[in-house]
Amino acid sequence: MAEERLLLDVMLGKLTTYLRMCGYDAAYAGDEGLETDEAIRARAHSEDRTLLTRDRELAAGTDDALLLESTAIEEQLAECAGAGLELSLPEEPDRCSVCNGRVVDAEERPEHAPDDVGTVWRCTACDQYFWKGSHWERVRETLRQAGEA
């Protein structure tokens, strides 16, 4: 499980999902209602989070921020890997890719879960259900390719 706590600005919504799937505690400024640079900086500082941003000015004014140059998710992932973030899917998910809540084994299988999947997990915060399906494999392949870039 990834231990580093992250805060991503509103330009990095898709990247937030990938990092959560990798197990990072990845807060997203858009979900948190953080609209100003000062609010983003204050949250990163108060929660001891590393800020990931595409905003040069915001990065320059924030200690330990990681400035990402790319708009493409594969290239953003490669930049993260180059900065030392471990990008791999855990054996079992730990974080909800939707809200960043904790994920646990589902006590009951939802009706919409495919019959051919094994374990189903549920987010303790938003009650979203997850399982390893084709999306999991696509994310794994994207992460693999980003690690090779």
Coordinates of N, CA, C and O in Angstrom, one line a residue:
M1 N 0.8 -1.2 0.0 CA 0.0 0.0 0.0 C 0.9 1.2 0.0 O 1.9 1.3 0.7
A2 N 0.5 2.2 -0.8 CA 1.3 3.5 -0.9 C 1.0 4.3 0.4 O -0.1 4.4 0.8
E3 N 2.1 4.9 0.9 CA 1.9 5.6 2.2 C 1.9 7.1 1.9 O 1.4 7.9 2.8
E4 N 2.5 7.6 0.9 CA 2.5 9.0 0.6 C 1.1 9.6 0.4 O 0.3 9.0 -0.3
R5 N 0.9 10.7 1.0 CA -0.4 11.4 0.9 C -0.3 12.5 -0.2 O 0.7 13.3 -0.2
L6 N -1.2 12.5 -1.1 CA -1.2 13.4 -2.3 C -2.4 14.3 -2.3 O -3.5 14.0 -1.8
L7 N -2.2 15.5 -2.9 CA -3.3 16.4 -3.3 C -3.1 16.8 -4.7 O -2.1 17.3 -5.1
L8 N -4.1 16.5 -5.5 CA -4.1 16.8 -7.0 C -5.0 18.0 -7.3 O -6.1 18.0 -6.8
D9 N -4.5 18.9 -8.1 CA -5.3 20.0 -8.5 C -6.4 19.6 -9.5 O -6.4 18.5 -10.0
V10 N -7.3 20.6 -9.8 CA -8.4 20.2 -10.7 C -8.1 19.9 -12.1 O -8.9 19.3 -12.8
M11 N -6.8 20.1 -12.5 CA -6.4 19.7 -13.9 C -6.0 18.2 -13.9 O -5.7 17.7 -15.0
L12 N -6.1 17.5 -12.8 CA -5.5 16.1 -12.8 C -6.6 15.1 -12.2 O -6.2 14.2 -11.5
G13 N -7.8 15.3 -12.7 CA -8.9 14.4 -12.2 C -8.7 12.9 -12.6 O -8.8 12.0 -11.8
K14 N -8.3 12.7 -13.8 CA -8.1 11.3 -14.3 C -6.9 10.7 -13.6 O -7.0 9.5 -13.2
L15 N -5.9 11.4 -13.4 CA -4.7 10.9 -12.7 C -5.0 10.6 -11.3 O -4.5 9.6 -10.7
T16 N -5.9 11.3 -10.6 CA -6.4 11.0 -9.3 C -6.9 9.6 -9.2 O -6.6 8.9 -8.3
T17 N -7.8 9.2 -10.2 CA -8.3 7.9 -10.2 C -7.3 6.8 -10.2 O -7.3 5.9 -9.5
Y18 N -6.3 7.0 -11.1 CA -5.2 6.0 -11.3 C -4.4 5.9 -10.0 O -4.1 4.8 -9.5
L19 N -4.1 7.0 -9.4 CA -3.3 7.0 -8.1 C -4.0 6.3 -7.0 O -3.5 5.6 -6.2
R20 N -5.3 6.6 -6.9 CA -6.2 5.9 -5.9 C -6.2 4.4 -6.1 O -6.1 3.6 -5.2
M21 N -6.3 4.0 -7.4 CA -6.3 2.6 -7.7 C -4.9 1.9 -7.3 O -4.9 0.8 -7.0
C22 N -3.9 2.7 -7.3 CA -2.5 2.2 -6.9 C -2.4 2.2 -5.4 O -1.4 1.8 -4.9
G23 N -3.4 2.7 -4.7 CA -3.4 2.7 -3.2 C -3.0 4.0 -2.6 O -2.9 4.0 -1.3
Y24 N -2.8 5.0 -3.3 CA -2.4 6.3 -2.7 C -3.6 7.0 -2.1 O -4.7 6.9 -2.7
D25 N -3.4 7.6 -1.0 CA -4.4 8.5 -0.4 C -4.3 9.8 -1.2 O -3.4 10.7 -0.9
A26 N -5.1 9.9 -2.2 CA -5.1 11.0 -3.2 C -6.3 11.9 -3.1 O -7.3 11.5 -3.7
A27 N -6.2 13.0 -2.4 CA -7.3 14.0 -2.4 C -7.3 14.7 -3.7 O -6.2 15.0 -4.3
Y28 N -8.5 15.1 -4.1 CA -8.6 15.9 -5.4 C -9.3 17.2 -5.1 O -10.3 17.3 -4.4
A29 N -8.6 18.3 -5.5 CA -9.1 19.7 -5.2 C -10.5 19.9 -5.6 O -11.3 20.6 -4.9
G30 N -10.9 19.3 -6.7 CA -12.3 19.4 -7.2 C -13.3 18.8 -6.3 O -14.4 19.4 -6.1
D31 N -13.0 17.7 -5.7 CA -13.9 17.1 -4.7 C -13.9 17.8 -3.4 O -14.9 17.8 -2.7
E32 N -12.8 18.5 -3.1 CA -12.7 19.2 -1.8 C -13.2 20.6 -1.8 O -13.1 21.3 -0.8
G33 N -13.6 21.1 -3.0 CA -14.0 22.5 -3.1 C -12.9 23.5 -3.0 O -13.2 24.6 -2.6
L34 N -11.7 23.1 -3.3 CA -10.6 24.0 -3.2 C -10.4 24.7 -4.5 O -10.0 24.1 -5.5
E35 N -10.7 26.0 -4.5 CA -10.7 26.8 -5.8 C -9.6 27.7 -6.0 O -9.2 28.0 -7.1
T36 N -9.0 28.2 -4.9 CA -7.9 29.2 -5.0 C -6.5 28.5 -4.7 O -6.5 27.4 -4.0
D37 N -5.5 29.0 -5.3 CA -4.1 28.5 -5.0 C -3.8 28.5 -3.6 O -3.2 27.5 -3.1
E38 N -4.2 29.5 -2.8 CA -3.9 29.6 -1.4 C -4.7 28.5 -0.6 O -4.1 27.9 0.3
A39 N -5.9 28.2 -1.0 CA -6.6 27.1 -0.4 C -6.0 25.8 -0.6 O -5.9 24.9 0.3
I40 N -5.5 25.6 -1.8 CA -4.8 24.3 -2.2 C -3.5 24.2 -1.4 O -3.2 23.2 -0.8
R41 N -2.7 25.3 -1.4 CA -1.5 25.3 -0.6 C -1.7 25.0 0.8 O -1.0 24.2 1.5
A42 N -2.7 25.6 1.4 CA -3.0 25.5 2.8 C -3.4 24.0 3.1 O -3.0 23.4 4.1
R43 N -4.2 23.4 2.3 CA -4.7 22.0 2.5 C -3.5 21.1 2.4 O -3.3 20.2 3.2
A44 N -2.6 21.3 1.4 CA -1.5 20.4 1.2 C -0.6 20.5 2.5 O -0.1 19.5 3.0
H45 N -0.4 21.7 3.0 CA 0.5 21.9 4.1 C -0.2 21.3 5.4 O 0.5 20.6 6.1
S46 N -1.5 21.6 5.6 CA -2.1 21.2 6.9 C -2.3 19.7 7.0 O -2.3 19.1 8.1
E47 N -2.4 19.0 5.8 CA -2.6 17.5 5.8 C -1.3 16.8 5.4 O -1.3 15.6 5.2
D48 N -0.2 17.5 5.3 CA 1.1 16.9 4.9 C 1.0 16.1 3.6 O 1.3 14.9 3.6
R49 N 0.4 16.8 2.6 CA 0.3 16.1 1.3 C 1.2 16.7 0.3 O 1.4 17.9 0.3
T50 N 1.7 15.9 -0.6 CA 2.5 16.4 -1.7 C 1.5 16.9 -2.8 O 0.6 16.1 -3.2
L51 N 1.7 18.1 -3.3 CA 0.8 18.7 -4.3 C 1.3 18.2 -5.7 O 2.5 18.4 -6.0
L52 N 0.4 17.7 -6.5 CA 0.6 17.4 -7.9 C -0.2 18.4 -8.7 O -1.4 18.6 -8.4
T53 N 0.4 19.1 -9.6 CA -0.3 20.2 -10.3 C 0.4 20.4 -11.7 O 1.5 20.0 -12.0
R54 N -0.4 21.0 -12.6 CA 0.1 21.4 -13.9 C 0.3 22.9 -14.0 O 0.7 23.4 -15.0
D55 N 0.0 23.5 -12.9 CA 0.0 25.0 -12.8 C 1.4 25.4 -12.3 O 1.8 25.2 -11.1
R56 N 2.2 26.0 -13.2 CA 3.6 26.4 -12.8 C 3.7 27.3 -11.6 O 4.5 27.2 -10.8
E57 N 2.8 28.3 -11.6 CA 2.8 29.3 -10.5 C 2.5 28.6 -9.2 O 3.1 28.9 -8.2
L58 N 1.5 27.8 -9.2 CA 1.1 27.1 -8.0 C 2.2 26.2 -7.5 O 2.5 26.1 -6.3
A59 N 2.8 25.5 -8.4 CA 4.0 24.6 -8.0 C 5.1 25.4 -7.5 O 5.7 25.0 -6.5
A60 N 5.4 26.5 -8.1 CA 6.6 27.3 -7.7 C 6.4 27.9 -6.3 O 7.3 28.0 -5.5
G61 N 5.1 28.1 -5.9 CA 4.8 28.7 -4.6 C 4.5 27.7 -3.5 O 4.1 28.0 -2.4
T62 N 4.6 26.4 -3.8 CA 4.3 25.3 -2.9 C 5.5 24.4 -2.6 O 6.0 23.8 -3.6
D63 N 5.9 24.3 -1.4 CA 7.0 23.4 -1.0 C 6.7 22.0 -1.4 O 5.6 21.5 -1.3
D64 N 7.7 21.4 -2.0 CA 7.7 19.9 -2.4 C 6.6 19.6 -3.4 O 6.1 18.4 -3.5
A65 N 6.1 20.5 -4.2 CA 5.1 20.3 -5.2 C 5.8 19.5 -6.4 O 7.0 19.7 -6.7
L66 N 5.0 18.7 -7.0 CA 5.4 18.0 -8.3 C 4.7 18.7 -9.4 O 3.5 18.5 -9.5
L67 N 5.4 19.3 -10.3 CA 4.8 20.0 -11.5 C 4.8 18.9 -12.6 O 5.9 18.4 -13.0
L68 N 3.7 18.7 -13.2 CA 3.5 17.8 -14.3 C 3.3 18.6 -15.5 O 2.6 19.6 -15.5
E69 N 4.0 18.2 -16.6 CA 4.0 19.0 -17.8 C 2.9 18.5 -18.8 O 2.4 19.3 -19.6
S70 N 2.6 17.3 -18.8 CA 1.8 16.7 -19.8 C 0.3 16.8 -19.5 O -0.2 16.8 -18.4
T71 N -0.5 16.7 -20.6 CA -2.0 16.6 -20.5 C -2.5 15.2 -20.7 O -3.6 14.8 -20.3
A72 N -1.6 14.3 -21.3 CA -2.0 12.9 -21.5 C -1.8 12.1 -20.3 O -0.7 12.1 -19.7
I73 N -2.8 11.2 -20.0 CA -2.7 10.4 -18.7 C -1.4 9.5 -18.7 O -0.8 9.4 -17.7
E74 N -1.1 8.9 -19.9 CA 0.0 8.0 -19.9 C 1.3 8.7 -19.6 O 2.2 8.2 -18.9
E75 N 1.4 9.9 -20.1 CA 2.6 10.7 -19.9 C 2.7 11.3 -18.5 O 3.7 11.4 -17.9
Q76 N 1.5 11.6 -17.9 CA 1.4 12.1 -16.5 C 1.9 10.9 -15.6 O 2.6 11.1 -14.7
L77 N 1.4 9.7 -15.9 CA 1.8 8.6 -15.1 C 3.3 8.3 -15.2 O 4.0 8.1 -14.2
A78 N 3.9 8.5 -16.4 CA 5.3 8.4 -16.6 C 6.1 9.4 -15.8 O 7.1 9.1 -15.2
E79 N 5.6 10.6 -15.8 CA 6.2 11.7 -15.0 C 6.2 11.4 -13.5 O 7.1 11.6 -12.8
C80 N 5.0 10.8 -13.0 CA 4.9 10.4 -11.6 C 5.9 9.3 -11.3 O 6.6 9.4 -10.2
A81 N 6.0 8.3 -12.2 CA 7.0 7.2 -11.9 C 8.4 7.8 -11.9 O 9.2 7.4 -11.1
G82 N 8.7 8.7 -12.8 CA 10.0 9.3 -12.8 C 10.3 10.1 -11.6 O 11.5 10.3 -11.2
A83 N 9.3 10.6 -10.9 CA 9.5 11.4 -9.7 C 9.5 10.4 -8.4 O 9.6 10.9 -7.3
G84 N 9.4 9.1 -8.7 CA 9.5 8.2 -7.6 C 8.3 7.6 -7.0 O 8.3 6.8 -6.1
L85 N 7.1 7.9 -7.6 CA 5.9 7.3 -7.2 C 5.8 5.8 -7.7 O 6.0 5.6 -8.9
E86 N 5.5 4.9 -6.8 CA 5.3 3.5 -7.2 C 3.9 3.4 -7.9 O 2.9 3.7 -7.3
L87 N 3.9 2.9 -9.1 CA 2.7 2.8 -9.9 C 2.4 1.4 -10.3 O 2.8 0.9 -11.3
S88 N 1.7 0.7 -9.4 CA 1.3 -0.7 -9.6 C 0.0 -0.9 -8.9 O -0.3 -0.3 -7.8
L89 N -0.8 -1.8 -9.4 CA -2.1 -2.1 -8.7 C -1.8 -3.1 -7.6 O -1.1 -4.1 -7.8
P90 N -2.4 -2.9 -6.4 CA -2.2 -3.9 -5.4 C -3.0 -5.1 -5.7 O -3.9 -5.1 -6.5
E91 N -2.7 -6.2 -4.9 CA -3.4 -7.4 -5.1 C -4.9 -7.2 -4.8 O -5.8 -7.8 -5.5
E92 N -5.2 -6.4 -3.8 CA -6.6 -6.1 -3.5 C -6.6 -4.6 -3.3 O -5.7 -3.9 -2.8
P93 N -7.7 -3.9 -3.8 CA -7.8 -2.5 -3.7 C -7.9 -2.0 -2.3 O -8.4 -2.7 -1.4
D94 N -7.3 -0.8 -2.0 CA -7.3 -0.2 -0.7 C -8.2 1.0 -0.7 O -8.8 1.4 0.4
R95 N -8.2 1.8 -1.8 CA -8.8 3.1 -1.9 C -9.9 3.0 -2.9 O -9.8 2.4 -4.0
C96 N -11.0 3.8 -2.7 CA -12.0 4.0 -3.7 C -11.5 4.9 -4.7 O -11.1 6.0 -4.4
S97 N -11.7 4.5 -6.0 CA -11.2 5.4 -7.1 C -12.2 6.5 -7.3 O -11.8 7.5 -7.9
V98 N -13.3 6.5 -6.7 CA -14.3 7.5 -6.9 C -14.2 8.6 -5.8 O -14.1 9.8 -6.1
C99 N -14.1 8.2 -4.5 CA -14.1 9.2 -3.4 C -12.9 9.2 -2.5 O -12.8 10.0 -1.6
N100 N -12.0 8.2 -2.7 CA -10.7 8.1 -1.9 C -11.0 7.4 -0.5 O -10.1 7.4 0.3
G101 N -12.2 6.9 -0.3 CA -12.5 6.2 0.9 C -11.8 4.9 1.0 O -11.2 4.4 0.0
R102 N -11.9 4.2 2.1 CA -11.3 2.9 2.3 C -12.2 1.8 1.7 O -13.4 1.9 1.7
V103 N -11.6 0.8 1.1 CA -12.4 -0.3 0.5 C -12.2 -1.6 1.3 O -11.1 -1.9 1.8
V104 N -13.3 -2.3 1.5 CA -13.3 -3.5 2.3 C -14.0 -4.6 1.5 O -14.8 -4.3 0.5
D105 N -13.9 -5.9 1.9 CA -14.6 -6.9 1.2 C -16.1 -6.6 1.4 O -16.5 -6.3 2.5
A106 N -16.9 -6.8 0.3 CA -18.3 -6.6 0.4 C -19.0 -7.8 1.2 O -18.7 -8.9 0.9
E107 N -19.8 -7.4 2.1 CA -20.5 -8.5 2.8 C -21.6 -9.2 2.0 O -21.8 -10.4 2.1
E108 N -22.2 -8.4 1.1 CA -23.1 -9.0 0.1 C -22.7 -8.6 -1.3 O -22.3 -7.5 -1.5
R109 N -22.9 -9.5 -2.2 CA -22.6 -9.3 -3.6 C -23.8 -8.5 -4.2 O -24.9 -8.9 -4.2
P110 N -23.5 -7.4 -4.9 CA -24.5 -6.6 -5.5 C -25.1 -7.3 -6.7 O -24.3 -8.1 -7.4
E111 N -26.3 -7.1 -7.1 CA -26.9 -7.8 -8.2 C -26.3 -7.5 -9.5 O -26.2 -8.3 -10.4
H112 N -25.7 -6.3 -9.6 CA -25.1 -5.9 -10.9 C -23.7 -6.4 -11.1 O -23.1 -6.2 -12.2
A113 N -23.1 -7.1 -10.1 CA -21.8 -7.7 -10.3 C -21.8 -8.9 -11.2 O -22.7 -9.7 -11.1
P114 N -20.9 -8.9 -12.2 CA -20.9 -10.1 -13.1 C -20.7 -11.4 -12.4 O -20.0 -11.4 -11.4
D115 N -21.3 -12.4 -12.9 CA -21.2 -13.8 -12.2 C -19.7 -14.3 -12.3 O -19.4 -15.1 -11.4
D116 N -19.0 -13.9 -13.3 CA -17.6 -14.5 -13.5 C -16.5 -13.8 -12.7 O -15.4 -14.1 -12.9
V117 N -16.8 -12.8 -11.9 CA -15.8 -12.2 -11.1 C -15.7 -12.8 -9.7 O -16.7 -13.3 -9.2
G118 N -14.5 -12.8 -9.1 CA -14.4 -13.3 -7.8 C -14.8 -12.4 -6.7 O -16.0 -12.1 -6.5
T119 N -13.8 -11.9 -6.0 CA -14.1 -11.0 -4.8 C -14.7 -9.7 -5.3 O -14.3 -9.1 -6.3
V120 N -15.7 -9.2 -4.5 CA -16.2 -7.9 -4.7 C -15.9 -7.0 -3.4 O -16.0 -7.5 -2.3
W121 N -15.5 -5.8 -3.7 CA -15.2 -4.9 -2.6 C -16.2 -3.7 -2.6 O -16.8 -3.4 -3.6
R122 N -16.4 -3.1 -1.4 CA -17.3 -2.0 -1.2 C -16.5 -0.8 -0.5 O -15.8 -1.0 0.4
C123 N -16.8 0.4 -1.0 CA -16.2 1.6 -0.3 C -17.0 1.9 0.9 O -18.2 1.9 0.9
T124 N -16.3 2.1 2.0 CA -16.9 2.4 3.3 C -17.4 3.8 3.4 O -18.3 4.1 4.2
A125 N -17.0 4.7 2.5 CA -17.5 6.1 2.5 C -18.7 6.3 1.5 O -19.6 7.0 1.9
C126 N -18.6 5.8 0.3 CA -19.6 6.1 -0.7 C -20.5 4.9 -1.1 O -21.4 5.0 -1.9
D127 N -20.1 3.7 -0.6 CA -20.8 2.4 -0.9 C -20.7 2.0 -2.4 O -21.5 1.1 -2.8
Q128 N -19.8 2.5 -3.1 CA -19.5 2.1 -4.5 C -18.9 0.6 -4.4 O -18.1 0.3 -3.5
Y129 N -19.3 -0.2 -5.3 CA -18.8 -1.6 -5.4 C -17.7 -1.7 -6.5 O -17.8 -1.0 -7.5
F130 N -16.7 -2.5 -6.2 CA -15.6 -2.7 -7.1 C -15.3 -4.2 -7.3 O -15.5 -5.0 -6.3
W131 N -14.8 -4.6 -8.4 CA -14.2 -5.9 -8.6 C -13.2 -5.9 -9.8 O -13.1 -4.8 -10.5
K132 N -12.4 -6.9 -9.9 CA -11.4 -6.9 -10.9 C -12.1 -7.4 -12.2 O -12.3 -8.6 -12.4
G133 N -12.2 -6.5 -13.1 CA -12.8 -6.8 -14.4 C -11.9 -6.2 -15.5 O -10.7 -6.0 -15.3
S134 N -12.5 -6.0 -16.7 CA -11.8 -5.5 -17.8 C -11.1 -4.1 -17.5 O -10.0 -3.8 -18.0
H135 N -11.8 -3.3 -16.7 CA -11.3 -2.0 -16.4 C -10.0 -2.1 -15.6 O -9.0 -1.4 -15.9
W136 N -9.9 -3.0 -14.7 CA -8.7 -3.3 -13.9 C -7.6 -3.7 -14.8 O -6.5 -3.2 -14.6
E137 N -7.8 -4.5 -15.7 CA -6.8 -4.9 -16.7 C -6.3 -3.8 -17.6 O -5.1 -3.7 -17.9
R138 N -7.2 -3.0 -18.0 CA -6.8 -1.8 -18.8 C -5.9 -0.8 -18.0 O -5.0 -0.3 -18.6
V139 N -6.3 -0.6 -16.8 CA -5.5 0.3 -15.9 C -4.1 -0.4 -15.7 O -3.1 0.3 -15.8
R140 N -4.1 -1.7 -15.4 CA -2.8 -2.4 -15.3 C -1.9 -2.2 -16.5 O -0.7 -1.9 -16.4
E141 N -2.5 -2.3 -17.7 CA -1.7 -2.2 -18.9 C -1.2 -0.8 -19.1 O -0.1 -0.5 -19.5
T142 N -2.1 0.2 -18.8 CA -1.7 1.6 -18.9 C -0.5 1.9 -18.0 O 0.4 2.6 -18.3
L143 N -0.6 1.4 -16.7 CA 0.5 1.6 -15.8 C 1.8 0.9 -16.2 O 2.9 1.5 -16.1
R144 N 1.7 -0.3 -16.8 CA 2.8 -1.0 -17.3 C 3.5 -0.1 -18.4 O 4.7 0.1 -18.4
Q145 N 2.7 0.4 -19.4 CA 3.2 1.2 -20.5 C 3.9 2.5 -20.0 O 4.9 2.9 -20.5
A146 N 3.2 3.1 -19.0 CA 3.8 4.3 -18.4 C 5.1 4.1 -17.7 O 6.0 4.9 -17.8
G147 N 5.3 2.9 -17.1 CA 6.6 2.5 -16.5 C 7.7 2.3 -17.5 O 8.8 2.4 -17.1
E148 N 7.3 2.0 -18.7 CA 8.3 1.7 -19.7 C 8.7 3.0 -20.5 O 9.7 3.0 -21.2
A149 N 7.9 4.1 -20.3 CA 8.2 5.3 -21.0 C 9.4 6.0 -20.6 O 9.9 5.8 -19.5

